[in-house]
């Protein structure tokens, strides 16, 4: 399992404004409607935004559309960019929003009920069926790739609000408050939903990872 | 084996995220540990919950697709076309 080393996209938003003079100049040109500046920004920012959109969208085509939508709305609202965060941070946030909107607008297959995916208990509070330990993940890289494909497929099976929260909190590693503001939820609701989402994903993965009954 | 004033597996399951974040009040965290000491099912559950988080992160860390050199230009062209037709 490789630890993801990509830079945290949102960290600069909470840090003191540290706009380089290059960036300040670019922002001035963008606000003045300089087409060449827009195009330069698209070419330089696209790879990272596309990587983000690929994590959020299941299909490559949708990821590209979402990034395109994000640039269009960024250019429309560049006047509202106040320079308190970095331009890349601001674009990341707009891209997350574009992905969320795109996913929600897509007709999806009927979703499973979250209740069916939560752990079941007896009246006395014990597990209905005792949890079994999981096998350690494969070390072989080919098997590992298959395992991770399977995990992505199971994440895709989660009801959308639960898939969203896993992506934002556990994958993109946004903090609770940032996630709450993006999803228009309270911090408490984000925590509860994330916990349910992890429990549901655990239920979906359990048949693949639990050790055989002795 | 639990008696009436100990927490149950159901109660423990509700607070796993806080337990792992170390945000549970100390007295409840101690009850948690007491329960885990006697309940292999909850130990297995917590371990698999942690593994679920790790697997999710790993699944998407690997999804960093190889850079497609033509993608930025394709996006630029699409944005240009969309802006032109919006005018
Ligand atoms: Zn238990």
PDB file of C-alpha atoms and ligand atoms in Angstrom:
ATOM      1  CA  UNK A   1       0.000   0.000   0.000  1.00  0.00           C
ATOM      2  CA  UNK A   2       1.618   3.225  -1.040  1.00  0.00           C
ATOM      3  CA  UNK A   3       0.836   6.280   0.996  1.00  0.00           C
ATOM      4  CA  UNK A   4      -0.502   9.052  -1.163  1.00  0.00           C
ATOM      5  CA  UNK A   5       2.074  11.802  -1.160  1.00  0.00           C
ATOM      6  CA  UNK A   6       0.196  14.336  -3.262  1.00  0.00           C
ATOM      7  CA  UNK A   7       0.145  17.781  -1.751  1.00  0.00           C
ATOM      8  CA  UNK A   8      -2.970  18.520   0.233  1.00  0.00           C
ATOM      9  CA  UNK A   9      -5.010  20.732  -2.067  1.00  0.00           C
ATOM     10  CA  UNK A  10      -6.781  22.686   0.630  1.00  0.00           C
ATOM     11  CA  UNK A  11      -4.044  23.411   3.115  1.00  0.00           C
ATOM     12  CA  UNK A  12      -3.192  26.846   1.703  1.00  0.00           C
ATOM     13  CA  UNK A  13      -6.730  28.071   2.370  1.00  0.00           C
ATOM     14  CA  UNK A  14      -6.119  27.904   6.086  1.00  0.00           C
ATOM     15  CA  UNK A  15      -2.602  29.246   5.964  1.00  0.00           C
ATOM     16  CA  UNK A  16      -1.726  32.915   5.804  1.00  0.00           C
ATOM     17  CA  UNK A  17      -2.110  34.294   2.286  1.00  0.00           C
ATOM     18  CA  UNK A  18       1.098  33.586   0.490  1.00  0.00           C
ATOM     19  CA  UNK A  19       0.473  34.631  -3.023  1.00  0.00           C
ATOM     20  CA  UNK A  20       3.584  34.835  -5.097  1.00  0.00           C
ATOM     21  CA  UNK A  21       3.972  37.943  -7.202  1.00  0.00           C
ATOM     22  CA  UNK A  22       3.638  35.685 -10.286  1.00  0.00           C
ATOM     23  CA  UNK A  23       0.277  34.521  -9.077  1.00  0.00           C
ATOM     24  CA  UNK A  24      -0.850  38.040  -8.177  1.00  0.00           C
ATOM     25  CA  UNK A  25       0.054  39.144 -11.692  1.00  0.00           C
ATOM     26  CA  UNK A  26      -1.837  36.209 -13.207  1.00  0.00           C
ATOM     27  CA  UNK A  27      -4.909  37.019 -11.109  1.00  0.00           C
ATOM     28  CA  UNK A  28      -4.785  40.652 -12.241  1.00  0.00           C
ATOM     29  CA  UNK A  29      -4.672  39.530 -15.876  1.00  0.00           C
ATOM     30  CA  UNK A  30      -7.552  37.072 -15.315  1.00  0.00           C
ATOM     31  CA  UNK A  31      -9.676  39.756 -13.718  1.00  0.00           C
ATOM     32  CA  UNK A  32      -8.947  42.037 -16.652  1.00  0.00           C
ATOM     33  CA  UNK A  33     -10.309  39.352 -18.988  1.00  0.00           C
ATOM     34  CA  UNK A  34      -6.967  38.479 -20.594  1.00  0.00           C
ATOM     35  CA  UNK A  35      -7.668  35.423 -22.797  1.00  0.00           C
ATOM     36  CA  UNK A  36      -4.025  34.349 -22.902  1.00  0.00           C
ATOM     37  CA  UNK A  37      -3.971  34.274 -19.096  1.00  0.00           C
ATOM     38  CA  UNK A  38      -7.068  32.043 -19.020  1.00  0.00           C
ATOM     39  CA  UNK A  39      -5.500  29.672 -21.499  1.00  0.00           C
ATOM     40  CA  UNK A  40      -2.237  29.568 -19.598  1.00  0.00           C
ATOM     41  CA  UNK A  41      -4.155  28.735 -16.425  1.00  0.00           C
ATOM     42  CA  UNK A  42      -6.089  25.925 -18.122  1.00  0.00           C
ATOM     43  CA  UNK A  43      -2.923  24.324 -19.442  1.00  0.00           C
ATOM     44  CA  UNK A  44      -1.054  24.552 -16.148  1.00  0.00           C
ATOM     45  CA  UNK A  45      -3.871  23.650 -13.736  1.00  0.00           C
ATOM     46  CA  UNK A  46      -5.644  20.932 -15.750  1.00  0.00           C
ATOM     47  CA  UNK A  47      -3.448  17.937 -14.861  1.00  0.00           C
ATOM     48  CA  UNK A  48      -4.013  18.244 -11.109  1.00  0.00           C
ATOM     49  CA  UNK A  49      -7.681  19.124 -11.430  1.00  0.00           C
ATOM     50  CA  UNK A  50      -8.185  16.200 -13.779  1.00  0.00           C
ATOM     51  CA  UNK A  51      -6.539  13.857 -11.269  1.00  0.00           C
ATOM     52  CA  UNK A  52      -8.948  15.165  -8.633  1.00  0.00           C
ATOM     53  CA  UNK A  53     -11.956  14.771 -10.958  1.00  0.00           C
ATOM     54  CA  UNK A  54     -10.899  11.206 -11.829  1.00  0.00           C
ATOM     55  CA  UNK A  55     -11.042  10.290  -8.168  1.00  0.00           C
ATOM     56  CA  UNK A  56     -14.526  11.733  -7.887  1.00  0.00           C
ATOM     57  CA  UNK A  57     -16.049  10.575 -11.168  1.00  0.00           C
ATOM     58  CA  UNK A  58     -16.219   6.974 -12.362  1.00  0.00           C
ATOM     59  CA  UNK A  59     -15.781   7.718 -16.059  1.00  0.00           C
ATOM     60  CA  UNK A  60     -12.913   9.586 -17.733  1.00  0.00           C
ATOM     61  CA  UNK A  61     -15.327  11.481 -19.959  1.00  0.00           C
ATOM     62  CA  UNK A  62     -17.239  12.781 -16.932  1.00  0.00           C
ATOM     63  CA  UNK A  63     -14.007  13.795 -15.239  1.00  0.00           C
ATOM     64  CA  UNK A  64     -13.027  15.912 -18.246  1.00  0.00           C
ATOM     65  CA  UNK A  65     -16.491  17.453 -18.475  1.00  0.00           C
ATOM     66  CA  UNK A  66     -16.378  18.347 -14.794  1.00  0.00           C
ATOM     67  CA  UNK A  67     -12.993  20.056 -15.154  1.00  0.00           C
ATOM     68  CA  UNK A  68     -14.284  21.938 -18.171  1.00  0.00           C
ATOM     69  CA  UNK A  69     -17.375  23.043 -16.201  1.00  0.00           C
ATOM     70  CA  UNK A  70     -15.117  24.084 -13.342  1.00  0.00           C
ATOM     71  CA  UNK A  71     -13.028  26.355 -15.573  1.00  0.00           C
ATOM     72  CA  UNK A  72     -16.135  27.889 -17.100  1.00  0.00           C
ATOM     73  CA  UNK A  73     -17.575  28.727 -13.707  1.00  0.00           C
ATOM     74  CA  UNK A  74     -14.201  29.880 -12.401  1.00  0.00           C
ATOM     75  CA  UNK A  75     -13.865  32.339 -15.274  1.00  0.00           C
ATOM     76  CA  UNK A  76     -17.394  33.578 -14.715  1.00  0.00           C
ATOM     77  CA  UNK A  77     -16.730  34.227 -11.048  1.00  0.00           C
ATOM     78  CA  UNK A  78     -13.094  35.359 -11.166  1.00  0.00           C
ATOM     79  CA  UNK A  79     -14.226  38.781  -9.917  1.00  0.00           C
ATOM     80  CA  UNK A  80     -15.282  37.131  -6.676  1.00  0.00           C
ATOM     81  CA  UNK A  81     -11.872  35.509  -6.122  1.00  0.00           C
ATOM     82  CA  UNK A  82     -10.566  37.539  -3.214  1.00  0.00           C
ATOM     83  CA  UNK A  83      -6.977  36.307  -3.127  1.00  0.00           C
ATOM     84  CA  UNK A  84      -7.221  35.056   0.452  1.00  0.00           C
ATOM     85  CA  UNK A  85      -6.573  31.531  -0.748  1.00  0.00           C
ATOM     86  CA  UNK A  86      -4.310  30.477  -3.557  1.00  0.00           C
ATOM     87  CA  UNK A  87      -5.734  30.323  -7.013  1.00  0.00           C
ATOM     88  CA  UNK A  88      -5.126  26.553  -7.152  1.00  0.00           C
ATOM     89  CA  UNK A  89      -6.985  26.059  -3.864  1.00  0.00           C
ATOM     90  CA  UNK A  90      -9.910  28.039  -5.183  1.00  0.00           C
ATOM     91  CA  UNK A  91      -9.922  26.025  -8.435  1.00  0.00           C
ATOM     92  CA  UNK A  92      -9.829  22.754  -6.477  1.00  0.00           C
ATOM     93  CA  UNK A  93     -12.896  23.758  -4.546  1.00  0.00           C
ATOM     94  CA  UNK A  94     -14.759  24.765  -7.692  1.00  0.00           C
ATOM     95  CA  UNK A  95     -13.805  21.445  -9.304  1.00  0.00           C
ATOM     96  CA  UNK A  96     -15.062  19.455  -6.310  1.00  0.00           C
ATOM     97  CA  UNK A  97     -18.348  21.348  -6.624  1.00  0.00           C
ATOM     98  CA  UNK A  98     -18.536  20.714 -10.364  1.00  0.00           C
ATOM     99  CA  UNK A  99     -17.995  16.978  -9.763  1.00  0.00           C
ATOM    100  CA  UNK A 100     -20.638  16.848  -7.022  1.00  0.00           C
ATOM    101  CA  UNK A 101     -23.150  18.622  -9.236  1.00  0.00           C
ATOM    102  CA  UNK A 102     -22.399  16.406 -12.193  1.00  0.00           C
ATOM    103  CA  UNK A 103     -22.760  13.202 -10.188  1.00  0.00           C
ATOM    104  CA  UNK A 104     -26.014  14.343  -8.655  1.00  0.00           C
ATOM    105  CA  UNK A 105     -27.478  15.250 -12.040  1.00  0.00           C
ATOM    106  CA  UNK A 106     -26.721  11.838 -13.508  1.00  0.00           C
ATOM    107  CA  UNK A 107     -29.459   9.271 -13.491  1.00  0.00           C
ATOM    108  CA  UNK A 108     -28.168   6.436 -11.369  1.00  0.00           C
ATOM    109  CA  UNK A 109     -29.251   2.879 -10.855  1.00  0.00           C
ATOM    110  CA  UNK A 110     -31.461   2.329  -7.815  1.00  0.00           C
ATOM    111  CA  UNK A 111     -29.272   2.602  -4.772  1.00  0.00           C
ATOM    112  CA  UNK A 112     -29.034   0.180  -1.931  1.00  0.00           C
ATOM    113  CA  UNK A 113     -30.503   1.316   1.333  1.00  0.00           C
ATOM    114  CA  UNK A 114     -27.841   2.376   3.809  1.00  0.00           C
ATOM    115  CA  UNK A 115     -29.721   0.589   6.592  1.00  0.00           C
ATOM    116  CA  UNK A 116     -29.045  -2.770   4.930  1.00  0.00           C
ATOM    117  CA  UNK A 117     -25.327  -2.034   4.966  1.00  0.00           C
ATOM    118  CA  UNK A 118     -24.991  -1.055   8.622  1.00  0.00           C
ATOM    119  CA  UNK A 119     -23.955  -3.608  11.248  1.00  0.00           C
ATOM    120  CA  UNK A 120     -26.785  -5.646  12.770  1.00  0.00           C
ATOM    121  CA  UNK A 121     -27.207  -6.220  16.487  1.00  0.00           C
ATOM    122  CA  UNK A 122     -29.283  -8.455  18.722  1.00  0.00           C
ATOM    123  CA  UNK A 123     -31.658  -6.971  21.293  1.00  0.00           C
ATOM    124  CA  UNK A 124     -29.003  -7.390  23.982  1.00  0.00           C
ATOM    125  CA  UNK A 125     -26.572  -5.228  21.976  1.00  0.00           C
ATOM    126  CA  UNK A 126     -24.265  -8.009  20.749  1.00  0.00           C
ATOM    127  CA  UNK A 127     -23.318  -8.387  17.082  1.00  0.00           C
ATOM    128  CA  UNK A 128     -25.950 -10.432  15.256  1.00  0.00           C
ATOM    129  CA  UNK A 129     -23.123 -12.442  13.745  1.00  0.00           C
ATOM    130  CA  UNK A 130     -19.665 -11.967  15.259  1.00  0.00           C
ATOM    131  CA  UNK A 131     -17.221  -9.988  13.103  1.00  0.00           C
ATOM    132  CA  UNK A 132     -14.462 -12.140  11.618  1.00  0.00           C
ATOM    133  CA  UNK A 133     -10.861 -10.913  11.355  1.00  0.00           C
ATOM    134  CA  UNK A 134      -9.733  -9.814   7.899  1.00  0.00           C
ATOM    135  CA  UNK A 135      -6.892 -11.268   5.905  1.00  0.00           C
ATOM    136  CA  UNK A 136      -3.848  -9.080   5.416  1.00  0.00           C
ATOM    137  CA  UNK A 137      -3.896  -7.438   1.961  1.00  0.00           C
ATOM    138  CA  UNK A 138      -1.854  -9.174  -0.764  1.00  0.00           C
ATOM    139  CA  UNK A 139       1.779  -8.183  -1.165  1.00  0.00           C
ATOM    140  CA  UNK A 140       1.946  -9.214  -4.811  1.00  0.00           C
ATOM    141  CA  UNK A 141       1.470  -6.117  -6.946  1.00  0.00           C
ATOM    142  CA  UNK A 142      -0.822  -7.724  -9.518  1.00  0.00           C
ATOM    143  CA  UNK A 143      -3.118  -9.077  -6.817  1.00  0.00           C
ATOM    144  CA  UNK A 144      -2.873  -5.722  -5.098  1.00  0.00           C
ATOM    145  CA  UNK A 145      -4.088  -3.940  -8.225  1.00  0.00           C
ATOM    146  CA  UNK A 146      -7.033  -6.345  -8.441  1.00  0.00           C
ATOM    147  CA  UNK A 147      -7.821  -5.743  -4.791  1.00  0.00           C
ATOM    148  CA  UNK A 148      -7.846  -1.977  -5.267  1.00  0.00           C
ATOM    149  CA  UNK A 149     -10.070  -2.272  -8.368  1.00  0.00           C
ATOM    150  CA  UNK A 150     -12.472  -4.238  -6.221  1.00  0.00           C
ATOM    151  CA  UNK A 151     -12.389  -1.599  -3.481  1.00  0.00           C
ATOM    152  CA  UNK A 152     -13.155   1.163  -5.996  1.00  0.00           C
ATOM    153  CA  UNK A 153     -16.069  -0.860  -7.368  1.00  0.00           C
ATOM    154  CA  UNK A 154     -17.504  -1.352  -3.878  1.00  0.00           C
ATOM    155  CA  UNK A 155     -17.139   2.384  -3.116  1.00  0.00           C
ATOM    156  CA  UNK A 156     -19.114   3.033  -6.307  1.00  0.00           C
ATOM    157  CA  UNK A 157     -21.925   0.852  -4.927  1.00  0.00           C
ATOM    158  CA  UNK A 158     -22.449   3.073  -1.909  1.00  0.00           C
ATOM    159  CA  UNK A 159     -25.508   5.329  -1.944  1.00  0.00           C
ATOM    160  CA  UNK A 160     -24.317   8.647  -3.387  1.00  0.00           C
ATOM    161  CA  UNK A 161     -24.293  10.773  -0.198  1.00  0.00           C
ATOM    162  CA  UNK A 162     -22.128   8.115   1.456  1.00  0.00           C
ATOM    163  CA  UNK A 163     -19.808   7.739  -1.505  1.00  0.00           C
ATOM    164  CA  UNK A 164     -19.382  11.531  -1.588  1.00  0.00           C
ATOM    165  CA  UNK A 165     -18.378  11.752   2.018  1.00  0.00           C
ATOM    166  CA  UNK A 166     -15.822   8.920   1.767  1.00  0.00           C
ATOM    167  CA  UNK A 167     -14.248  10.652  -1.224  1.00  0.00           C
ATOM    168  CA  UNK A 168     -14.112  14.080   0.389  1.00  0.00           C
ATOM    169  CA  UNK A 169     -13.015  13.052   3.888  1.00  0.00           C
ATOM    170  CA  UNK A 170     -10.987   9.852   3.497  1.00  0.00           C
ATOM    171  CA  UNK A 171      -9.682  10.196  -0.059  1.00  0.00           C
ATOM    172  CA  UNK A 172      -9.312  13.946  -0.610  1.00  0.00           C
ATOM    173  CA  UNK A 173      -8.654  14.373   3.112  1.00  0.00           C
ATOM    174  CA  UNK A 174     -10.684  17.538   3.506  1.00  0.00           C
ATOM    175  CA  UNK A 175     -11.367  18.324   7.140  1.00  0.00           C
ATOM    176  CA  UNK A 176     -14.803  18.120   8.719  1.00  0.00           C
ATOM    177  CA  UNK A 177     -15.523  21.862   8.462  1.00  0.00           C
ATOM    178  CA  UNK A 178     -14.460  22.162   4.832  1.00  0.00           C
ATOM    179  CA  UNK A 179     -16.608  19.127   3.964  1.00  0.00           C
ATOM    180  CA  UNK A 180     -19.535  20.527   5.944  1.00  0.00           C
ATOM    181  CA  UNK A 181     -19.411  23.783   4.032  1.00  0.00           C
ATOM    182  CA  UNK A 182     -19.119  22.058   0.627  1.00  0.00           C
ATOM    183  CA  UNK A 183     -22.064  19.755   1.348  1.00  0.00           C
ATOM    184  CA  UNK A 184     -24.069  22.317   3.305  1.00  0.00           C
ATOM    185  CA  UNK A 185     -24.231  20.057   6.366  1.00  0.00           C
ATOM    186  CA  UNK A 186     -23.416  20.548  10.031  1.00  0.00           C
ATOM    187  CA  UNK A 187     -20.078  19.251  11.276  1.00  0.00           C
ATOM    188  CA  UNK A 188     -21.962  16.693  13.392  1.00  0.00           C
ATOM    189  CA  UNK A 189     -23.851  15.446  10.338  1.00  0.00           C
ATOM    190  CA  UNK A 190     -20.583  15.079   8.412  1.00  0.00           C
ATOM    191  CA  UNK A 191     -19.113  12.956  11.218  1.00  0.00           C
ATOM    192  CA  UNK A 192     -22.180  10.732  11.465  1.00  0.00           C
ATOM    193  CA  UNK A 193     -22.448  10.284   7.714  1.00  0.00           C
ATOM    194  CA  UNK A 194     -18.740   9.475   7.375  1.00  0.00           C
ATOM    195  CA  UNK A 195     -18.977   6.844  10.093  1.00  0.00           C
ATOM    196  CA  UNK A 196     -22.046   5.251   8.449  1.00  0.00           C
ATOM    197  CA  UNK A 197     -20.294   5.353   5.078  1.00  0.00           C
ATOM    198  CA  UNK A 198     -17.228   3.551   6.429  1.00  0.00           C
ATOM    199  CA  UNK A 199     -19.428   0.977   8.141  1.00  0.00           C
ATOM    200  CA  UNK A 200     -21.350   0.403   4.913  1.00  0.00           C
ATOM    201  CA  UNK A 201     -18.160   0.067   2.873  1.00  0.00           C
ATOM    202  CA  UNK A 202     -16.832  -2.350   5.478  1.00  0.00           C
ATOM    203  CA  UNK A 203     -19.980  -4.463   5.048  1.00  0.00           C
ATOM    204  CA  UNK A 204     -19.477  -4.509   1.265  1.00  0.00           C
ATOM    205  CA  UNK A 205     -15.806  -5.477   1.603  1.00  0.00           C
ATOM    206  CA  UNK A 206     -16.316  -8.061   4.353  1.00  0.00           C
ATOM    207  CA  UNK A 207     -17.154 -11.021   2.051  1.00  0.00           C
ATOM    208  CA  UNK A 208     -13.896 -10.413   0.165  1.00  0.00           C
ATOM    209  CA  UNK A 209     -11.589  -9.920   3.113  1.00  0.00           C
ATOM    210  CA  UNK A 210     -12.962 -11.888   6.068  1.00  0.00           C
ATOM    211  CA  UNK A 211     -11.043 -15.028   6.937  1.00  0.00           C
ATOM    212  CA  UNK A 212     -12.830 -18.319   6.390  1.00  0.00           C
ATOM    213  CA  UNK A 213     -14.835 -19.595   9.344  1.00  0.00           C
ATOM    214  CA  UNK A 214     -12.709 -22.086  11.290  1.00  0.00           C
TER     215      UNK A 214
ATOM    216  CA  UNK B   1     -19.446 -10.937  28.174  1.00  0.00           C
ATOM    217  CA  UNK B   2     -21.094  -7.713  29.241  1.00  0.00           C
ATOM    218  CA  UNK B   3     -23.150  -6.845  32.282  1.00  0.00           C
ATOM    219  CA  UNK B   4     -25.737  -4.083  32.586  1.00  0.00           C
ATOM    220  CA  UNK B   5     -23.481  -1.081  33.169  1.00  0.00           C
ATOM    221  CA  UNK B   6     -20.864  -1.965  30.575  1.00  0.00           C
ATOM    222  CA  UNK B   7     -21.148  -0.674  27.042  1.00  0.00           C
ATOM    223  CA  UNK B   8     -22.522  -3.065  24.431  1.00  0.00           C
ATOM    224  CA  UNK B   9     -21.166  -3.936  20.981  1.00  0.00           C
ATOM    225  CA  UNK B  10     -23.901  -1.718  19.521  1.00  0.00           C
ATOM    226  CA  UNK B  11     -22.855   1.297  21.622  1.00  0.00           C
ATOM    227  CA  UNK B  12     -19.210   0.677  20.872  1.00  0.00           C
ATOM    228  CA  UNK B  13     -19.920   0.594  17.125  1.00  0.00           C
ATOM    229  CA  UNK B  14     -21.495   4.063  17.313  1.00  0.00           C
ATOM    230  CA  UNK B  15     -18.350   5.678  18.671  1.00  0.00           C
ATOM    231  CA  UNK B  16     -15.572   3.942  16.739  1.00  0.00           C
ATOM    232  CA  UNK B  17     -14.732   7.042  14.693  1.00  0.00           C
ATOM    233  CA  UNK B  18     -14.357   9.157  17.845  1.00  0.00           C
ATOM    234  CA  UNK B  19     -12.373   6.401  19.527  1.00  0.00           C
ATOM    235  CA  UNK B  20      -9.943   6.250  16.606  1.00  0.00           C
ATOM    236  CA  UNK B  21      -9.709  10.065  16.525  1.00  0.00           C
ATOM    237  CA  UNK B  22      -8.977  10.063  20.277  1.00  0.00           C
ATOM    238  CA  UNK B  23     -11.900  12.416  20.861  1.00  0.00           C
ATOM    239  CA  UNK B  24     -13.835  10.194  23.271  1.00  0.00           C
ATOM    240  CA  UNK B  25     -14.017  11.389  26.892  1.00  0.00           C
ATOM    241  CA  UNK B  26     -11.436   9.478  28.959  1.00  0.00           C
ATOM    242  CA  UNK B  27     -13.955   7.514  31.043  1.00  0.00           C
ATOM    243  CA  UNK B  28     -15.777   6.290  27.931  1.00  0.00           C
ATOM    244  CA  UNK B  29     -12.501   5.434  26.227  1.00  0.00           C
ATOM    245  CA  UNK B  30     -11.646   3.290  29.267  1.00  0.00           C
ATOM    246  CA  UNK B  31     -14.980   1.466  28.961  1.00  0.00           C
ATOM    247  CA  UNK B  32     -14.186   0.962  25.307  1.00  0.00           C
ATOM    248  CA  UNK B  33     -10.866  -0.643  26.174  1.00  0.00           C
ATOM    249  CA  UNK B  34     -12.506  -2.820  28.851  1.00  0.00           C
ATOM    250  CA  UNK B  35     -15.039  -4.046  26.295  1.00  0.00           C
ATOM    251  CA  UNK B  36     -12.351  -4.714  23.680  1.00  0.00           C
ATOM    252  CA  UNK B  37     -10.378  -6.762  26.187  1.00  0.00           C
ATOM    253  CA  UNK B  38     -13.223  -9.295  26.387  1.00  0.00           C
ATOM    254  CA  UNK B  39     -14.888  -9.046  22.955  1.00  0.00           C
ATOM    255  CA  UNK B  40     -13.002 -10.514  19.968  1.00  0.00           C
ATOM    256  CA  UNK B  41     -15.886  -9.587  17.669  1.00  0.00           C
ATOM    257  CA  UNK B  42     -15.506  -5.868  18.392  1.00  0.00           C
ATOM    258  CA  UNK B  43     -11.713  -6.140  18.072  1.00  0.00           C
ATOM    259  CA  UNK B  44     -12.156  -7.718  14.631  1.00  0.00           C
ATOM    260  CA  UNK B  45     -14.748  -5.098  13.735  1.00  0.00           C
ATOM    261  CA  UNK B  46     -12.504  -2.147  14.638  1.00  0.00           C
ATOM    262  CA  UNK B  47      -9.531  -3.639  12.816  1.00  0.00           C
ATOM    263  CA  UNK B  48     -11.597  -4.190   9.681  1.00  0.00           C
ATOM    264  CA  UNK B  49     -13.015  -0.645   9.985  1.00  0.00           C
ATOM    265  CA  UNK B  50      -9.458   0.711  10.030  1.00  0.00           C
ATOM    266  CA  UNK B  51      -8.524  -1.501   7.119  1.00  0.00           C
ATOM    267  CA  UNK B  52     -11.562  -0.225   5.199  1.00  0.00           C
ATOM    268  CA  UNK B  53     -10.235   3.340   5.520  1.00  0.00           C
ATOM    269  CA  UNK B  54      -6.732   2.269   4.473  1.00  0.00           C
ATOM    270  CA  UNK B  55      -8.035   0.334   1.467  1.00  0.00           C
ATOM    271  CA  UNK B  56     -10.159   3.291   0.353  1.00  0.00           C
ATOM    272  CA  UNK B  57      -7.174   5.621   0.448  1.00  0.00           C
ATOM    273  CA  UNK B  58      -4.955   3.103  -1.343  1.00  0.00           C
ATOM    274  CA  UNK B  59      -7.555   2.447  -4.035  1.00  0.00           C
ATOM    275  CA  UNK B  60      -7.560   6.086  -5.051  1.00  0.00           C
ATOM    276  CA  UNK B  61      -3.902   6.835  -4.480  1.00  0.00           C
ATOM    277  CA  UNK B  62      -3.261   4.334  -7.248  1.00  0.00           C
ATOM    278  CA  UNK B  63      -5.948   5.848  -9.452  1.00  0.00           C
ATOM    279  CA  UNK B  64      -3.653   8.773 -10.192  1.00  0.00           C
ATOM    280  CA  UNK B  65      -3.798   7.912 -13.858  1.00  0.00           C
ATOM    281  CA  UNK B  66      -0.647   8.294 -15.889  1.00  0.00           C
ATOM    282  CA  UNK B  67      -0.553  11.847 -17.149  1.00  0.00           C
ATOM    283  CA  UNK B  68      -2.271  12.097 -20.475  1.00  0.00           C
ATOM    284  CA  UNK B  69      -0.277  14.720 -22.312  1.00  0.00           C
ATOM    285  CA  UNK B  70      -3.133  15.649 -24.611  1.00  0.00           C
ATOM    286  CA  UNK B  71      -5.725  16.174 -21.856  1.00  0.00           C
ATOM    287  CA  UNK B  72      -4.941  19.816 -20.955  1.00  0.00           C
ATOM    288  CA  UNK B  73      -5.092  20.867 -24.610  1.00  0.00           C
ATOM    289  CA  UNK B  74      -8.369  18.954 -25.072  1.00  0.00           C
ATOM    290  CA  UNK B  75      -9.850  20.729 -22.062  1.00  0.00           C
ATOM    291  CA  UNK B  76      -8.595  24.084 -23.352  1.00  0.00           C
ATOM    292  CA  UNK B  77     -10.256  23.428 -26.727  1.00  0.00           C
ATOM    293  CA  UNK B  78     -13.523  22.402 -25.061  1.00  0.00           C
ATOM    294  CA  UNK B  79     -13.554  25.486 -22.824  1.00  0.00           C
ATOM    295  CA  UNK B  80     -12.801  27.717 -25.835  1.00  0.00           C
ATOM    296  CA  UNK B  81     -15.680  26.165 -27.787  1.00  0.00           C
ATOM    297  CA  UNK B  82     -18.084  26.499 -24.862  1.00  0.00           C
ATOM    298  CA  UNK B  83     -17.160  30.138 -24.320  1.00  0.00           C
ATOM    299  CA  UNK B  84     -17.540  30.905 -28.020  1.00  0.00           C
ATOM    300  CA  UNK B  85     -21.008  29.360 -28.200  1.00  0.00           C
ATOM    301  CA  UNK B  86     -22.049  31.195 -25.013  1.00  0.00           C
ATOM    302  CA  UNK B  87     -21.242  34.551 -26.556  1.00  0.00           C
TER     303      UNK B  87
HETATM  304 ZN1  LIG C   1     -18.335  -6.254  21.494  1.00  0.00          ZN
END
